[in-house]
Amino acid sequence: MTYETVGLNAHRAAIARAERSVELAVREGIHDPLRPQIHFTARANWINDPNGLIHFNDEYHLFYQYYPYGNRWGSMHWGHAKSKDLVNWEHLPIALAPSEEYDLHERGGCYSGSAVDDNGVLSLLYTGTVIRDGVLCQTQCLATSQDGITFEKYAGNPVITVPPEEGSSDFRDPKVWKVEGVWYMVLGSGRDGIGKALLYRSPDLRKWDYVGVMAESDGTLGYMWECPDFFPVGDKYVLMLSPMGMGDKKTIYLVGDMDYITGKFTWDKMGDTDIGFDFYGPQSFLDASGRRIIIAWLNSWDWMPWFNDYSPPSVTEWCGSMSIPRVVELNAQGLLSFKPVEEMKTLRNRHYQTDGPFCVKPGEPEALPDFAGMPLEMIISFRLRDTAATRFGLVLKGSEDGARQTVIEYNPESKQLCIDRSQSDGWSKGVCSVHLHSSDGEQLTLHLFVDSSNIELLTENYTTAMTLNMYPNPDDRCMHVYTADDSIEVESLEIWELSREING
Ligand code: FRU
């Protein structure tokens, strides 16, 4: 079957204009040493949520919310990149640009959404956003591509024109999947202070029927559920979302059961996808080997408690990056673990390993090699038995005089693990902390990825993650293990320098 497309010229012209702006920014841009090296960033300018993640024709596709005209949020486009291995990305032309009456607005555009393979046709579902007479109008739209690069908007757009009664004008971020020949879509919304996930179904991605409220907040889970994602894992189902108005919690997941007859998702377990300051709007996809993988935007919005600004003025031609892809699995406790994809190991270069355990004494920090400030991966295990230490940890990105540093510290008494970025760079602020539930009092293992301007910290068998940005001086690269009061034994320590061939 063929379907009509419209606005081809307007859409093409809008993409061409945006591409010219990116070219100019790339040509004029200076190399910013704070640009992440192993995390995906756009060639230039602002990005936010990952969109349309899909493994299609043997390649991974990553689309993303993109403002090609500057390093701040603006009228939303969909940037596009692809990869064969999830670590080296090739930039592709912009996939979607605002061009139609339903998505052309300076404070609107082509908002977040997802991608599906519709019998070989790469199909994007996104939220067209405009503001008419001061009122937010969000509708759901379709764009398709035969070659996986050039996308045409469907003539029948919007495919969902108005929110249902249970929703509100906040009505966005379609995530689409197929079950037994039927397409399903979950949308984020909220009404009267209650965040909601709304369910639709369709035979063909074009005609959609409203099923109902699939799940909603019990009054404690925020007033608007952004970027909902829904998928099976093991014998359970997961609804992952980014709730607005839930204090410190920015990306949570609910584990439960789905009834496709009633369209209701009921959950009995809740967890944090990542408790860090800068991890938002994760989206999942399935790859050919059956892995469920998530990628998130590494930044935060101005309505969040710790928000300072999207980045300090020293950050120039880019703004925003994507997390390392993480594999989602269900553990025996019914909670999710998020392990960095195996492919990350292909970035490992120079390696440092201690010969066996070593002891760190108060006042005698153990200096670690800094690998000339290159991105690093580190796995460190501390022995918790036989120590009275109440504060120990790691100093990263430290200046020679110790005035600037980023500190990862653990308190075995309170089981509180934190990252303090308040002295990282004179700009970042906040101490991010988490209570480690599963700590057995025997050992603490931390798995870290440290890039030019962010840290991803994973622990507790990958059930706990803490990700945040900081913007240290590139010369600040001292690194050491310390303890405040009693000796602590480091049972094992490995560090790898990481580097990537193609800069995504
Ligand atoms: C989440 C979000 C989405 C929206 C997009 C706009 O970060 O607010 O809800 O579609 O960003 O860029």
Short mmCIF file of C-alpha atoms and ligand atoms in Angstrom, two decimals:
data_model
loop_
_atom_site.label_atom_id
_atom_site.label_comp_id
_atom_site.label_asym_id
_atom_site.label_seq_id
_atom_site.Cartn_x
_atom_site.Cartn_y
_atom_site.Cartn_z
CA MET A 1 0.00 0.00 0.00
CA THR A 2 1.26 3.53 -0.65
CA TYR A 3 0.27 6.54 1.37
CA GLU A 4 0.27 10.16 0.37
CA THR A 5 2.77 12.54 1.90
CA VAL A 6 2.55 16.31 2.10
CA GLY A 7 4.65 19.35 2.74
CA LEU A 8 7.55 17.70 1.00
CA ASN A 9 9.03 20.92 -0.23
CA ALA A 10 8.46 22.82 2.98
CA HIS A 11 9.92 19.95 4.97
CA ARG A 12 12.94 19.55 2.66
CA ALA A 13 13.58 23.30 2.73
CA ALA A 14 13.38 23.36 6.54
CA ILE A 15 15.88 20.49 6.77
CA ALA A 16 18.24 22.10 4.25
CA ARG A 17 18.19 25.38 6.20
CA ALA A 18 18.86 23.56 9.47
CA GLU A 19 21.71 21.59 7.90
CA ARG A 20 23.33 24.81 6.69
CA SER A 21 23.20 26.19 10.19
CA VAL A 22 24.86 23.04 11.58
CA GLU A 23 27.57 23.15 8.88
CA LEU A 24 28.34 26.73 9.78
CA ALA A 25 28.51 25.94 13.48
CA VAL A 26 30.81 22.99 12.81
CA ARG A 27 33.07 25.04 10.56
CA GLU A 28 33.28 27.97 12.93
CA GLY A 29 33.29 25.89 16.09
CA ILE A 30 36.39 25.59 18.17
CA HIS A 31 37.20 22.25 19.67
CA ASP A 32 35.77 22.36 23.16
CA PRO A 33 37.82 20.17 25.51
CA LEU A 34 34.71 19.67 27.64
CA ARG A 35 32.82 17.95 24.83
CA PRO A 36 32.29 14.32 25.88
CA GLN A 37 34.51 11.91 23.98
CA ILE A 38 32.87 8.54 24.55
CA HIS A 39 29.33 9.83 24.88
CA PHE A 40 27.24 10.77 21.88
CA THR A 41 26.86 14.48 21.13
CA ALA A 42 25.54 16.22 18.03
CA ARG A 43 28.03 17.73 15.56
CA ALA A 44 27.07 21.08 17.01
CA ASN A 45 24.33 22.71 19.07
CA TRP A 46 21.66 21.59 21.52
CA ILE A 47 20.27 18.09 22.02
CA ASN A 48 17.81 16.60 24.49
CA ASP A 49 15.84 13.32 24.64
CA PRO A 50 16.85 10.28 22.62
CA ASN A 51 14.07 9.48 20.15
CA GLY A 52 13.25 6.67 17.75
CA LEU A 53 15.85 4.20 19.02
CA ILE A 54 15.71 1.14 16.81
CA HIS A 55 17.81 -1.69 15.44
CA PHE A 56 16.86 -1.59 11.76
CA ASN A 57 18.51 -3.40 8.83
CA ASP A 58 21.45 -4.46 11.00
CA GLU A 59 22.17 -0.93 12.18
CA TYR A 60 21.34 0.99 15.32
CA HIS A 61 19.53 4.26 14.75
CA LEU A 62 19.56 7.05 17.27
CA PHE A 63 17.34 10.08 16.70
CA TYR A 64 17.30 12.91 19.17
CA GLN A 65 15.61 16.17 20.06
CA TYR A 66 17.69 18.78 18.30
CA TYR A 67 17.92 22.53 17.99
CA PRO A 68 20.25 23.12 15.04
CA TYR A 69 20.39 26.91 15.48
CA GLY A 70 22.17 27.22 18.81
CA ASN A 71 23.27 25.61 22.05
CA ARG A 72 19.97 26.20 23.82
CA TRP A 73 16.54 24.57 23.55
CA GLY A 74 14.47 25.88 20.62
CA SER A 75 12.03 24.73 17.95
CA MET A 76 12.53 20.97 17.96
CA HIS A 77 13.99 18.97 15.08
CA TRP A 78 14.97 15.30 15.07
CA GLY A 79 18.72 14.80 14.65
CA HIS A 80 19.83 11.39 13.42
CA ALA A 81 22.85 9.09 13.69
CA LYS A 82 23.48 5.41 13.13
CA SER A 83 25.92 2.84 14.40
CA LYS A 84 26.95 -0.74 13.84
CA ASP A 85 28.19 -1.26 17.39
CA LEU A 86 26.44 1.26 19.70
CA VAL A 87 29.71 3.03 20.48
CA ASN A 88 30.91 4.57 17.19
CA TRP A 89 28.21 6.75 15.63
CA GLU A 90 27.91 8.17 12.14
CA HIS A 91 26.01 11.42 11.81
CA LEU A 92 23.18 11.48 9.28
CA PRO A 93 21.10 14.37 7.92
CA ILE A 94 18.41 15.81 10.14
CA ALA A 95 15.37 13.53 9.90
CA LEU A 96 12.53 15.85 10.91
CA ALA A 97 12.18 19.62 10.90
CA PRO A 98 9.14 21.71 11.84
CA SER A 99 7.35 22.58 8.59
CA GLU A 100 3.58 22.05 8.92
CA GLU A 101 0.80 23.87 10.73
CA TYR A 102 0.77 21.11 13.37
CA ASP A 103 4.51 21.25 14.17
CA LEU A 104 5.78 24.66 13.05
CA HIS A 105 6.30 26.87 16.08
CA GLU A 106 9.31 28.46 17.73
CA ARG A 107 8.38 27.03 21.13
CA GLY A 108 7.11 23.79 19.61
CA GLY A 109 8.27 21.60 16.75
CA CYS A 110 8.71 17.87 16.35
CA TYR A 111 8.75 16.67 19.95
CA SER A 112 9.85 13.27 21.24
CA GLY A 113 8.65 9.95 19.93
CA SER A 114 9.68 6.54 18.72
CA ALA A 115 10.46 4.45 15.64
CA VAL A 116 9.09 1.15 14.39
CA ASP A 117 9.80 -1.13 11.46
CA ASP A 118 6.52 -1.32 9.53
CA ASN A 119 7.24 -4.09 7.03
CA GLY A 120 10.57 -2.61 6.06
CA VAL A 121 9.39 1.02 6.24
CA LEU A 122 11.13 2.95 9.01
CA SER A 123 8.23 4.82 10.63
CA LEU A 124 8.53 7.61 13.17
CA LEU A 125 5.75 8.64 15.53
CA TYR A 126 6.31 12.02 17.13
CA THR A 127 4.41 14.82 18.86
CA GLY A 128 3.68 17.84 16.70
CA THR A 129 3.70 20.83 19.04
CA VAL A 130 2.40 24.33 18.37
CA ILE A 131 0.98 27.06 20.54
CA ARG A 132 -2.27 28.54 19.23
CA ASP A 133 -3.70 31.60 20.96
CA GLY A 134 -1.49 30.87 23.93
CA VAL A 135 -2.75 27.28 24.19
CA LEU A 136 -0.44 24.29 23.90
CA CYS A 137 -1.60 21.99 21.06
CA GLN A 138 0.06 18.60 21.03
CA THR A 139 -0.93 16.05 18.41
CA GLN A 140 0.61 12.76 17.33
CA CYS A 141 2.14 12.53 13.88
CA LEU A 142 3.70 10.00 11.53
CA ALA A 143 6.67 10.23 9.16
CA THR A 144 8.07 7.39 7.08
CA SER A 145 11.20 6.56 5.17
CA GLN A 146 12.03 4.04 2.47
CA ASP A 147 15.79 4.45 2.77
CA GLY A 148 16.09 5.05 6.52
CA ILE A 149 17.52 8.54 5.96
CA THR A 150 14.93 10.77 4.26
CA PHE A 151 11.60 11.05 6.06
CA GLU A 152 8.29 12.22 4.68
CA LYS A 153 5.44 13.38 6.83
CA TYR A 154 2.13 11.61 6.34
CA ALA A 155 -0.59 13.57 4.54
CA GLY A 156 -3.17 12.45 7.10
CA ASN A 157 -1.26 14.01 10.00
CA PRO A 158 -1.98 14.42 12.81
CA VAL A 159 -2.92 10.79 13.33
CA ILE A 160 -4.21 11.64 16.82
CA THR A 161 -5.67 15.12 16.87
CA VAL A 162 -6.93 15.71 20.40
CA PRO A 163 -6.20 14.34 23.85
CA PRO A 164 -8.86 12.15 25.47
CA GLU A 165 -10.92 13.54 28.30
CA GLU A 166 -8.78 11.86 30.95
CA GLY A 167 -5.71 13.63 29.54
CA SER A 168 -4.82 17.28 29.11
CA SER A 169 -3.03 19.52 26.63
CA ASP A 170 0.21 17.94 27.90
CA PHE A 171 -0.13 14.99 25.59
CA ARG A 172 3.12 13.77 24.14
CA ASP A 173 6.05 11.41 23.55
CA PRO A 174 4.47 8.41 21.76
CA LYS A 175 6.22 5.08 22.29
CA VAL A 176 4.92 2.48 19.84
CA TRP A 177 5.22 -1.33 19.76
CA LYS A 178 3.44 -4.27 18.18
CA VAL A 179 1.73 -7.27 19.80
CA GLU A 180 0.10 -9.98 17.73
CA GLY A 181 -0.32 -7.80 14.66
CA VAL A 182 -1.72 -4.80 16.57
CA TRP A 183 0.18 -1.56 17.10
CA TYR A 184 0.05 -0.01 20.58
CA MET A 185 1.06 3.48 21.62
CA VAL A 186 1.62 4.84 25.10
CA LEU A 187 1.52 8.61 25.58
CA GLY A 188 2.52 10.77 28.51
CA SER A 189 -0.04 13.09 30.03
CA GLY A 190 -1.43 14.29 33.33
CA ARG A 191 -4.52 15.89 34.74
CA ASP A 192 -5.43 17.49 38.05
CA GLY A 193 -1.98 16.79 39.47
CA ILE A 194 -1.98 13.11 38.45
CA GLY A 195 0.57 11.86 35.91
CA LYS A 196 -0.87 9.39 33.41
CA ALA A 197 0.10 6.92 30.70
CA LEU A 198 -2.55 6.79 27.97
CA LEU A 199 -2.93 3.75 25.72
CA TYR A 200 -3.98 3.69 22.05
CA ARG A 201 -4.14 0.94 19.47
CA SER A 202 -4.03 0.83 15.68
CA PRO A 203 -4.10 -1.62 12.80
CA ASP A 204 -1.81 0.46 10.55
CA LEU A 205 -0.09 3.34 12.46
CA ARG A 206 -2.56 5.77 10.84
CA LYS A 207 -5.93 5.14 12.44
CA TRP A 208 -5.70 5.11 16.23
CA ASP A 209 -8.32 4.17 18.82
CA TYR A 210 -8.12 5.30 22.40
CA VAL A 211 -8.05 2.34 24.79
CA GLY A 212 -7.85 4.18 28.12
CA VAL A 213 -5.58 5.14 30.99
CA MET A 214 -3.02 2.37 31.11
CA ALA A 215 -1.55 3.50 34.45
CA GLU A 216 -1.55 6.64 36.54
CA SER A 217 0.09 8.18 39.57
CA ASP A 218 -1.30 7.27 42.97
CA GLY A 219 -0.82 10.92 43.90
CA THR A 220 2.87 10.55 44.78
CA LEU A 221 4.36 10.00 41.32
CA GLY A 222 4.20 13.43 39.76
CA TYR A 223 1.69 15.50 37.79
CA MET A 224 2.86 14.78 34.25
CA TRP A 225 4.54 11.63 32.94
CA GLU A 226 7.02 12.52 30.22
CA CYS A 227 8.63 10.02 27.85
CA PRO A 228 6.77 6.86 28.89
CA ASP A 229 8.28 3.61 27.64
CA PHE A 230 6.73 0.19 27.92
CA PHE A 231 8.29 -3.25 27.38
CA PRO A 232 8.28 -6.85 28.56
CA VAL A 233 11.22 -8.16 30.54
CA GLY A 234 11.31 -11.75 31.76
CA ASP A 235 7.72 -12.63 32.61
CA LYS A 236 6.89 -9.07 33.69
CA TYR A 237 6.23 -5.71 32.04
CA VAL A 238 7.93 -2.42 32.71
CA LEU A 239 6.62 1.11 32.44
CA MET A 240 9.53 3.53 32.55
CA LEU A 241 8.89 7.25 32.73
CA SER A 242 10.21 10.66 33.61
CA PRO A 243 7.72 12.20 36.04
CA MET A 244 7.44 15.96 36.42
CA GLY A 245 6.90 17.09 39.99
CA MET A 246 8.32 14.12 41.90
CA GLY A 247 11.08 16.03 43.69
CA ASP A 248 14.47 14.42 43.30
CA LYS A 249 13.18 11.50 41.27
CA LYS A 250 13.58 12.02 37.58
CA THR A 251 13.45 8.64 35.90
CA ILE A 252 11.58 5.81 37.53
CA TYR A 253 10.33 2.41 36.48
CA LEU A 254 7.33 0.36 37.53
CA VAL A 255 7.38 -3.44 37.25
CA GLY A 256 4.09 -5.30 36.96
CA ASP A 257 1.64 -7.05 34.69
CA MET A 258 -0.18 -6.00 31.56
CA ASP A 259 -3.68 -6.96 30.57
CA TYR A 260 -4.08 -6.22 26.86
CA ILE A 261 -7.83 -6.96 27.04
CA THR A 262 -8.57 -4.20 29.55
CA GLY A 263 -5.52 -2.14 28.57
CA LYS A 264 -4.47 -1.84 32.22
CA PHE A 265 -0.98 -2.08 33.60
CA THR A 266 -0.77 -2.88 37.31
CA TRP A 267 2.50 -2.69 39.16
CA ASP A 268 3.84 -3.83 42.48
CA LYS A 269 7.47 -2.72 42.30
CA MET A 270 9.04 0.64 41.69
CA GLY A 271 12.67 1.60 41.22
CA ASP A 272 14.95 4.39 40.08
CA THR A 273 16.37 4.00 36.59
CA ASP A 274 19.16 6.37 37.59
CA ILE A 275 19.23 8.59 40.65
CA GLY A 276 21.79 11.09 39.30
CA PHE A 277 21.15 14.75 38.54
CA ASP A 278 21.54 14.36 34.81
CA PHE A 279 19.75 11.36 33.37
CA TYR A 280 16.40 12.00 31.73
CA GLY A 281 13.90 10.62 29.24
CA PRO A 282 15.49 7.17 28.78
CA GLN A 283 14.10 5.27 25.83
CA SER A 284 14.41 1.53 25.23
CA PHE A 285 14.66 -0.67 22.17
CA LEU A 286 15.23 -4.31 21.40
CA ASP A 287 18.20 -5.40 19.34
CA ALA A 288 18.62 -8.44 17.09
CA SER A 289 20.12 -10.51 19.88
CA GLY A 290 17.11 -9.82 22.11
CA ARG A 291 18.76 -7.31 24.42
CA ARG A 292 16.56 -4.55 25.83
CA ILE A 293 18.76 -1.45 25.81
CA ILE A 294 18.16 2.06 27.13
CA ILE A 295 19.80 5.37 26.31
CA ALA A 296 19.01 8.62 28.14
CA TRP A 297 19.70 12.31 27.77
CA LEU A 298 22.45 13.47 30.13
CA ASN A 299 21.06 16.74 31.36
CA SER A 300 18.22 18.17 33.41
CA TRP A 301 15.44 20.73 33.07
CA ASP A 302 15.14 24.06 34.81
CA TRP A 303 12.24 22.87 36.98
CA MET A 304 14.48 20.37 38.78
CA PRO A 305 15.66 21.15 42.33
CA TRP A 306 19.41 21.22 41.63
CA PHE A 307 19.23 22.95 38.25
CA ASN A 308 21.89 25.58 37.63
CA ASP A 309 21.84 26.03 33.88
CA TYR A 310 22.18 23.62 30.98
CA SER A 311 25.93 24.18 30.96
CA PRO A 312 28.40 26.88 32.00
CA PRO A 313 29.30 29.67 29.55
CA SER A 314 32.65 27.95 28.89
CA VAL A 315 30.79 25.25 26.98
CA THR A 316 30.56 26.59 23.50
CA GLU A 317 29.30 24.93 20.35
CA TRP A 318 27.54 21.91 21.87
CA CYS A 319 25.05 21.27 24.65
CA GLY A 320 23.84 17.89 25.85
CA SER A 321 24.94 14.30 25.38
CA MET A 322 23.55 10.77 25.54
CA SER A 323 24.25 8.13 28.16
CA ILE A 324 26.18 4.96 27.54
CA PRO A 325 23.68 2.34 26.29
CA ARG A 326 22.66 0.05 29.18
CA VAL A 327 21.13 -3.42 29.00
CA VAL A 328 17.97 -3.85 31.07
CA GLU A 329 17.41 -7.10 32.94
CA LEU A 330 15.06 -8.28 35.65
CA ASN A 331 16.78 -9.67 38.74
CA ALA A 332 15.62 -12.21 41.32
CA GLN A 333 14.22 -9.44 43.55
CA GLY A 334 11.97 -8.29 40.74
CA LEU A 335 13.99 -5.10 40.21
CA LEU A 336 15.85 -3.96 37.11
CA SER A 337 19.56 -3.88 36.50
CA PHE A 338 21.18 -1.60 33.93
CA LYS A 339 24.53 -2.86 32.72
CA PRO A 340 26.61 -0.96 30.17
CA VAL A 341 26.59 -2.81 26.85
CA GLU A 342 29.49 -5.22 26.31
CA GLU A 343 30.49 -3.19 23.23
CA MET A 344 31.86 -0.51 25.56
CA LYS A 345 34.81 -2.82 26.15
CA THR A 346 35.95 -2.21 22.57
CA LEU A 347 36.90 1.32 23.63
CA ARG A 348 39.36 0.05 26.22
CA ASN A 349 42.99 1.00 25.57
CA ARG A 350 45.75 1.44 28.10
CA HIS A 351 45.09 -0.61 31.18
CA TYR A 352 46.16 -0.25 34.80
CA GLN A 353 45.64 -2.87 37.47
CA THR A 354 46.95 -3.10 41.01
CA ASP A 355 48.73 -6.32 41.92
CA GLY A 356 46.35 -7.54 44.55
CA PRO A 357 44.72 -5.68 47.42
CA PHE A 358 46.19 -2.58 49.01
CA CYS A 359 45.44 -0.58 52.09
CA VAL A 360 44.74 3.16 52.24
CA LYS A 361 45.36 4.97 55.52
CA PRO A 362 43.85 8.22 56.80
CA GLY A 363 45.95 11.17 55.68
CA GLU A 364 47.79 9.04 53.08
CA PRO A 365 45.74 9.06 49.90
CA GLU A 366 46.72 6.61 47.19
CA ALA A 367 47.35 8.47 43.93
CA LEU A 368 46.10 6.82 40.73
CA PRO A 369 47.41 7.25 37.17
CA ASP A 370 45.50 9.97 35.34
CA PHE A 371 45.98 8.77 31.72
CA ALA A 372 46.54 12.35 30.59
CA GLY A 373 42.94 13.29 31.27
CA MET A 374 41.48 10.84 28.73
CA PRO A 375 38.04 9.30 29.39
CA LEU A 376 38.32 6.40 31.79
CA GLU A 377 36.51 3.32 32.88
CA MET A 378 37.21 2.10 36.40
CA ILE A 379 36.11 -0.87 38.47
CA ILE A 380 37.06 -0.62 42.13
CA SER A 381 36.10 -2.90 45.04
CA PHE A 382 36.46 -1.88 48.68
CA ARG A 383 36.46 -4.39 51.52
CA LEU A 384 33.94 -3.25 54.11
CA ARG A 385 34.69 -5.83 56.77
CA ASP A 386 37.19 -5.01 59.53
CA THR A 387 37.18 -1.26 59.03
CA ALA A 388 35.75 1.48 61.19
CA ALA A 389 36.06 3.99 58.34
CA THR A 390 32.96 6.14 58.10
CA ARG A 391 33.99 8.14 55.06
CA PHE A 392 36.14 6.90 52.24
CA GLY A 393 36.12 7.13 48.48
CA LEU A 394 37.64 8.54 45.36
CA VAL A 395 38.71 11.98 44.27
CA LEU A 396 38.43 12.56 40.53
CA LYS A 397 39.30 15.48 38.30
CA GLY A 398 41.25 17.15 41.08
CA SER A 399 43.49 20.19 40.65
CA GLU A 400 47.11 20.00 41.89
CA ASP A 401 46.32 22.24 44.87
CA GLY A 402 43.15 20.30 45.74
CA ALA A 403 40.97 23.39 45.39
CA ARG A 404 38.87 21.75 42.70
CA GLN A 405 37.75 18.13 42.75
CA THR A 406 34.82 15.80 42.28
CA VAL A 407 34.35 13.40 45.18
CA ILE A 408 32.68 10.01 45.32
CA GLU A 409 32.23 9.02 48.94
CA TYR A 410 30.69 6.12 50.83
CA ASN A 411 29.60 5.95 54.43
CA PRO A 412 29.22 2.28 55.47
CA GLU A 413 27.26 3.22 58.61
CA SER A 414 24.50 5.11 56.87
CA LYS A 415 25.04 3.15 53.61
CA GLN A 416 24.95 6.49 51.86
CA LEU A 417 26.86 6.78 48.57
CA CYS A 418 27.29 10.25 47.15
CA ILE A 419 28.89 12.26 44.40
CA ASP A 420 29.82 15.78 45.40
CA ARG A 421 30.27 18.09 42.43
CA SER A 422 30.10 21.30 44.44
CA GLN A 423 33.88 21.80 44.11
CA SER A 424 34.20 20.38 40.60
CA ASP A 425 34.51 23.57 38.62
CA GLY A 426 33.19 26.63 40.46
CA TRP A 427 29.93 26.33 38.54
CA SER A 428 28.32 22.95 39.11
CA LYS A 429 26.54 22.47 42.39
CA GLY A 430 24.95 19.81 44.49
CA VAL A 431 25.66 16.56 46.26
CA CYS A 432 23.81 13.64 44.81
CA SER A 433 23.29 10.74 47.18
CA VAL A 434 21.64 7.34 47.35
CA HIS A 435 21.06 4.76 50.07
CA LEU A 436 22.51 1.39 49.07
CA HIS A 437 19.86 -1.14 50.04
CA SER A 438 21.56 -4.32 49.01
CA SER A 439 24.94 -3.55 50.57
CA ASP A 440 25.87 -6.71 52.45
CA GLY A 441 28.51 -5.07 54.60
CA GLU A 442 31.21 -7.15 52.91
CA GLN A 443 32.18 -5.27 49.80
CA LEU A 444 31.41 -2.17 47.78
CA THR A 445 32.07 -2.35 44.03
CA LEU A 446 31.85 0.75 41.89
CA HIS A 447 31.89 0.72 38.10
CA LEU A 448 32.60 4.15 36.69
CA PHE A 449 32.79 5.86 33.33
CA VAL A 450 34.43 9.25 33.56
CA ASP A 451 34.29 11.45 30.46
CA SER A 452 35.43 15.06 29.93
CA SER A 453 32.31 16.45 31.57
CA ASN A 454 30.25 13.64 33.06
CA ILE A 455 30.38 10.60 35.32
CA GLU A 456 28.26 7.47 35.11
CA LEU A 457 28.51 5.49 38.33
CA LEU A 458 26.98 2.02 38.60
CA THR A 459 26.87 -0.19 41.67
CA GLU A 460 24.87 -2.86 43.54
CA ASN A 461 25.06 -5.28 40.61
CA TYR A 462 23.94 -2.51 38.28
CA THR A 463 20.63 -1.96 40.11
CA THR A 464 21.81 1.48 41.22
CA ALA A 465 23.11 4.15 38.88
CA MET A 466 24.08 7.76 39.44
CA THR A 467 24.88 9.94 36.47
CA LEU A 468 25.76 13.59 36.40
CA ASN A 469 27.59 16.30 34.54
CA MET A 470 30.37 18.51 35.83
CA TYR A 471 32.65 20.79 33.83
CA PRO A 472 36.19 20.59 35.24
CA ASN A 473 39.21 22.34 33.88
CA PRO A 474 40.84 19.84 31.48
CA ASP A 475 44.08 20.23 33.47
CA ASP A 476 42.38 19.04 36.65
CA ARG A 477 43.09 15.35 36.43
CA CYS A 478 44.48 14.24 39.78
CA MET A 479 42.87 11.11 41.03
CA HIS A 480 43.23 9.32 44.36
CA VAL A 481 41.62 6.92 46.82
CA TYR A 482 41.26 8.28 50.34
CA THR A 483 39.79 7.47 53.71
CA ALA A 484 38.85 10.00 56.37
CA ASP A 485 39.19 8.11 59.64
CA ASP A 486 40.15 4.43 59.56
CA SER A 487 42.14 2.33 57.05
CA ILE A 488 40.28 0.82 54.16
CA GLU A 489 41.34 -2.03 51.93
CA VAL A 490 40.95 -1.81 48.17
CA GLU A 491 40.48 -5.43 47.13
CA SER A 492 40.86 -4.78 43.41
CA LEU A 493 41.21 -1.84 41.08
CA GLU A 494 41.28 -1.68 37.29
CA ILE A 495 41.36 1.39 35.10
CA TRP A 496 41.15 1.61 31.33
CA GLU A 497 41.75 4.59 29.13
CA LEU A 498 38.89 4.80 26.63
CA SER A 499 38.91 6.19 23.12
CA ARG A 500 36.64 6.13 20.14
CA GLU A 501 37.35 6.27 16.40
CA ILE A 502 34.35 8.15 15.06
CA ASN A 503 33.18 11.09 17.06
CA GLY A 504 29.43 10.90 17.37
C1 FRU B 1 11.32 15.67 27.82
C2 FRU B 1 10.56 16.58 26.88
C3 FRU B 1 9.47 15.81 26.18
C4 FRU B 1 9.25 16.61 24.95
C5 FRU B 1 10.64 17.09 24.62
C6 FRU B 1 10.69 18.45 23.99
O1 FRU B 1 12.64 16.00 28.01
O2 FRU B 1 10.04 17.67 27.60
O3 FRU B 1 8.32 15.61 26.96
O4 FRU B 1 8.69 15.85 23.93
O5 FRU B 1 11.37 17.09 25.83
O6 FRU B 1 11.96 18.75 23.52
#
